[in-house]
Short mmCIF file of C-alpha atoms in Angstrom, two decimals:
data_model
loop_
_atom_site.label_atom_id
_atom_site.label_comp_id
_atom_site.label_asym_id
_atom_site.label_seq_id
_atom_site.Cartn_x
_atom_site.Cartn_y
_atom_site.Cartn_z
CA UNK A 181 -11.03 15.15 28.87
CA UNK A 182 -11.60 12.37 26.29
CA UNK A 183 -12.82 14.64 23.51
CA UNK A 184 -10.51 13.03 20.94
CA UNK A 185 -9.16 9.52 20.45
CA UNK A 186 -5.70 10.96 21.14
CA UNK A 187 -6.71 12.22 24.58
CA UNK A 188 -8.57 9.01 25.38
CA UNK A 189 -5.58 6.79 24.57
CA UNK A 190 -3.10 9.13 26.25
CA UNK A 191 -5.22 8.83 29.35
CA UNK A 192 -5.42 5.05 28.96
CA UNK A 193 -1.62 4.75 28.78
CA UNK A 194 -1.37 6.73 32.02
CA UNK A 195 -4.01 4.67 33.81
CA UNK A 196 -2.75 1.31 32.50
CA UNK A 197 0.85 1.91 31.39
CA UNK A 198 1.51 -1.83 30.93
CA UNK A 199 -1.30 -2.24 28.38
CA UNK A 200 0.25 -2.95 25.00
CA UNK A 201 -3.18 -2.44 23.41
CA UNK A 202 -3.49 1.06 24.87
CA UNK A 203 -0.08 1.96 23.42
CA UNK A 204 -1.01 0.58 19.99
CA UNK A 205 -4.30 2.50 20.06
CA UNK A 206 -2.37 5.66 20.90
CA UNK A 207 0.06 4.89 18.06
CA UNK A 208 -2.87 4.46 15.69
CA UNK A 209 -4.29 7.84 16.77
CA UNK A 210 -0.90 9.46 16.12
CA UNK A 211 -0.65 7.73 12.73
CA UNK A 212 -4.11 8.97 11.79
CA UNK A 213 -3.03 12.59 12.26
CA UNK A 214 0.27 12.03 10.43
CA UNK A 215 2.51 12.10 13.51
CA UNK A 216 4.60 9.10 12.53
CA UNK A 217 7.39 9.84 15.01
CA UNK A 218 5.08 9.58 18.01
CA UNK A 219 3.28 6.64 16.42
CA UNK A 220 6.60 4.76 16.24
CA UNK A 221 7.45 5.70 19.84
CA UNK A 222 4.07 4.42 21.04
CA UNK A 223 4.46 1.17 19.09
CA UNK A 224 7.92 0.77 20.64
CA UNK A 225 6.35 1.07 24.09
CA UNK A 226 3.82 -1.64 23.18
CA UNK A 227 6.62 -3.92 21.94
CA UNK A 228 8.63 -3.32 25.15
CA UNK A 229 5.62 -4.69 27.02
CA UNK A 230 4.87 -7.53 24.60
CA UNK A 231 7.63 -8.13 22.01
CA UNK A 232 5.49 -10.54 20.00
CA UNK A 233 2.35 -8.37 19.78
CA UNK A 234 1.00 -8.93 16.26
CA UNK A 235 -1.16 -5.81 16.40
CA UNK A 236 1.88 -3.59 16.88
CA UNK A 237 3.65 -5.05 13.86
CA UNK A 238 0.46 -4.76 11.81
CA UNK A 239 0.20 -1.05 12.63
CA UNK A 240 3.86 -0.56 11.66
CA UNK A 241 3.20 -2.44 8.42
CA UNK A 242 0.26 -0.23 7.49
CA UNK A 243 2.20 2.90 8.39
CA UNK A 244 5.24 1.88 6.33
CA UNK A 245 3.01 0.93 3.41
CA UNK A 246 1.25 4.33 3.54
CA UNK A 247 4.66 6.02 3.58
CA UNK A 248 5.74 4.03 0.52
CA UNK A 249 8.39 2.03 2.39
CA UNK A 250 7.81 -1.35 0.75
CA UNK A 251 10.52 -3.47 2.38
CA UNK A 252 9.83 -2.28 5.96
CA UNK A 253 6.09 -2.76 5.32
CA UNK A 254 6.67 -6.33 4.14
CA UNK A 255 8.96 -7.05 7.10
CA UNK A 256 6.34 -5.79 9.58
CA UNK A 257 3.47 -7.64 7.91
CA UNK A 258 5.58 -10.79 7.95
CA UNK A 259 6.20 -10.28 11.67
CA UNK A 260 2.44 -9.82 12.10
CA UNK A 261 1.90 -13.14 10.34
CA UNK A 262 4.59 -14.89 12.38
CA UNK A 263 3.32 -13.65 15.72
CA UNK A 264 -0.30 -14.15 14.75
CA UNK A 265 0.49 -17.79 14.01
CA UNK A 266 2.91 -18.44 16.88
CA UNK A 267 1.52 -16.57 19.86
CA UNK A 268 -1.95 -15.11 19.40
CA UNK A 269 -3.99 -16.56 16.57
CA UNK A 270 -5.84 -13.65 14.99
CA UNK A 271 -7.36 -15.05 11.77
CA UNK A 272 -8.66 -11.73 10.42
CA UNK A 273 -5.38 -9.90 11.04
CA UNK A 274 -3.50 -12.87 9.59
CA UNK A 275 -5.66 -12.96 6.44
CA UNK A 276 -5.41 -9.20 5.87
CA UNK A 277 -1.64 -9.25 6.47
CA UNK A 278 -1.22 -12.10 3.98
CA UNK A 279 -3.26 -10.16 1.43
CA UNK A 280 -1.23 -6.99 2.07
CA UNK A 281 2.10 -8.85 1.77
CA UNK A 282 0.85 -10.48 -1.41
CA UNK A 283 -0.10 -7.13 -2.90
CA UNK A 284 3.25 -5.59 -1.99
CA UNK A 285 5.17 -8.46 -3.58
CA UNK A 286 2.91 -8.65 -6.62
CA UNK A 287 2.23 -5.00 -7.39
CA UNK A 288 5.21 -3.15 -5.95
CA UNK A 289 8.06 -5.66 -6.22
CA UNK A 290 6.72 -7.46 -9.32
CA UNK A 291 7.35 -10.81 -7.63
CA UNK A 292 4.38 -12.87 -8.77
CA UNK A 293 5.57 -16.08 -7.09
CA UNK A 294 5.84 -14.50 -3.61
CA UNK A 295 2.60 -12.60 -4.09
CA UNK A 296 0.73 -15.73 -5.17
CA UNK A 297 2.15 -17.68 -2.24
CA UNK A 298 0.91 -15.09 0.27
CA UNK A 299 -2.54 -14.94 -1.34
CA UNK A 300 -2.82 -18.74 -1.33
CA UNK A 301 -1.89 -18.88 2.34
CA UNK A 302 -4.64 -16.35 3.06
CA UNK A 303 -7.08 -18.45 1.03
CA UNK A 304 -6.51 -21.34 3.44
CA UNK A 305 -8.10 -19.17 6.13
CA UNK A 306 -10.87 -17.72 3.97
CA UNK A 307 -11.44 -19.73 0.78
CA UNK A 308 -14.22 -17.47 -0.50
CA UNK A 309 -12.63 -14.14 0.37
CA UNK A 310 -13.29 -11.59 -2.35
CA UNK A 311 -9.95 -9.74 -2.24
CA UNK A 312 -7.79 -12.85 -2.09
CA UNK A 313 -9.60 -14.52 -4.98
CA UNK A 314 -9.59 -11.36 -7.10
CA UNK A 315 -5.86 -10.90 -6.45
CA UNK A 316 -5.07 -14.54 -7.25
CA UNK A 317 -7.09 -14.16 -10.45
CA UNK A 318 -4.95 -11.18 -11.40
CA UNK A 319 -1.71 -13.07 -10.72
CA UNK A 320 -2.86 -16.04 -12.80
CA UNK A 321 -3.86 -13.69 -15.63
CA UNK A 322 -0.38 -12.20 -15.54
CA UNK A 323 1.05 -15.72 -15.72
CA UNK A 324 -1.17 -16.58 -18.71
CA UNK A 325 -3.08 -19.19 -16.69
CA UNK A 326 -6.46 -17.84 -17.70
CA UNK A 327 -8.52 -20.88 -16.71
CA UNK A 328 -7.30 -20.53 -13.12
CA UNK A 329 -7.77 -16.76 -13.23
CA UNK A 330 -11.37 -17.20 -14.37
CA UNK A 331 -12.05 -19.68 -11.58
CA UNK A 332 -10.79 -17.28 -8.90
CA UNK A 333 -12.56 -14.27 -10.40
CA UNK A 334 -15.81 -16.26 -10.39
CA UNK A 335 -15.29 -17.23 -6.75
CA UNK A 336 -14.79 -13.54 -5.95
CA UNK A 337 -17.99 -12.69 -7.82
CA UNK A 338 -19.95 -15.19 -5.73
CA UNK A 339 -18.94 -13.17 -2.68
CA UNK A 340 -19.68 -9.80 -4.32
CA UNK A 341 -21.92 -10.30 -7.35
CA UNK A 342 -21.15 -6.86 -8.78
CA UNK A 343 -17.45 -6.95 -7.92
CA UNK A 344 -15.36 -3.94 -8.77
CA UNK A 345 -15.16 -2.52 -12.29
CA UNK A 346 -11.45 -3.45 -12.46
CA UNK A 347 -12.07 -7.03 -11.38
CA UNK A 348 -14.97 -7.42 -13.83
CA UNK A 349 -12.77 -6.02 -16.61
CA UNK A 350 -9.98 -8.43 -15.64
CA UNK A 351 -12.44 -11.33 -15.74
CA UNK A 352 -13.62 -10.32 -19.22
CA UNK A 353 -10.02 -10.09 -20.45
CA UNK A 354 -9.20 -13.52 -18.95
CA UNK A 355 -12.26 -15.07 -20.64
CA UNK A 356 -11.29 -13.47 -23.95
CA UNK A 357 -7.64 -14.58 -23.67
CA UNK A 358 -8.69 -18.09 -22.64
CA UNK A 359 -11.05 -18.34 -25.62
CA UNK A 360 -8.22 -17.30 -27.98
CA UNK A 361 -5.96 -19.92 -26.41
CA UNK A 362 -8.66 -22.55 -26.89
CA UNK A 363 -9.15 -21.66 -30.55
CA UNK A 364 -12.06 -19.27 -30.19
CA UNK A 365 -14.40 -21.40 -28.09
CA UNK A 366 -16.34 -19.35 -25.55
CA UNK A 367 -16.17 -20.20 -21.89
CA UNK A 368 -19.08 -18.58 -20.10
#
């Protein structure tokens, strides 16, 4: 009877109908097969049980982001952050939500200040996090603050020595731009 995640979580919601986690797991299974209507209904059930359930808002945020709905995604990630801070401290979910909000502001809304703020808040939880440092480096490069960009890119590289090709390219560009700004002196 539990041959698929869908069947397992449908069964779980019948056995323990007041489990907000079971409803969110069912919503995630629906989302994974592209059934966003039933995913939303299942998340709504979870939020009826526990209105401040960070995991439910996180799932809505990821779903809205995948659907290209930037403002609803940001709103749900921000609710994830709020409830993760206020009611159920979930540092990993909080860090990932801050990174996701930062990316949405920075890349999709072109709001560098809001993006940087979200990334910096995430860095307070995980100072050596690869993604947060790489993203902060990219924001600082866009702001022309190459020395800061280089510092964050290097911190990211300490976490993942081979980084990603894009991040390594961004680091090289920041070093080049910084050397031009400093009158051609190299900064390796």
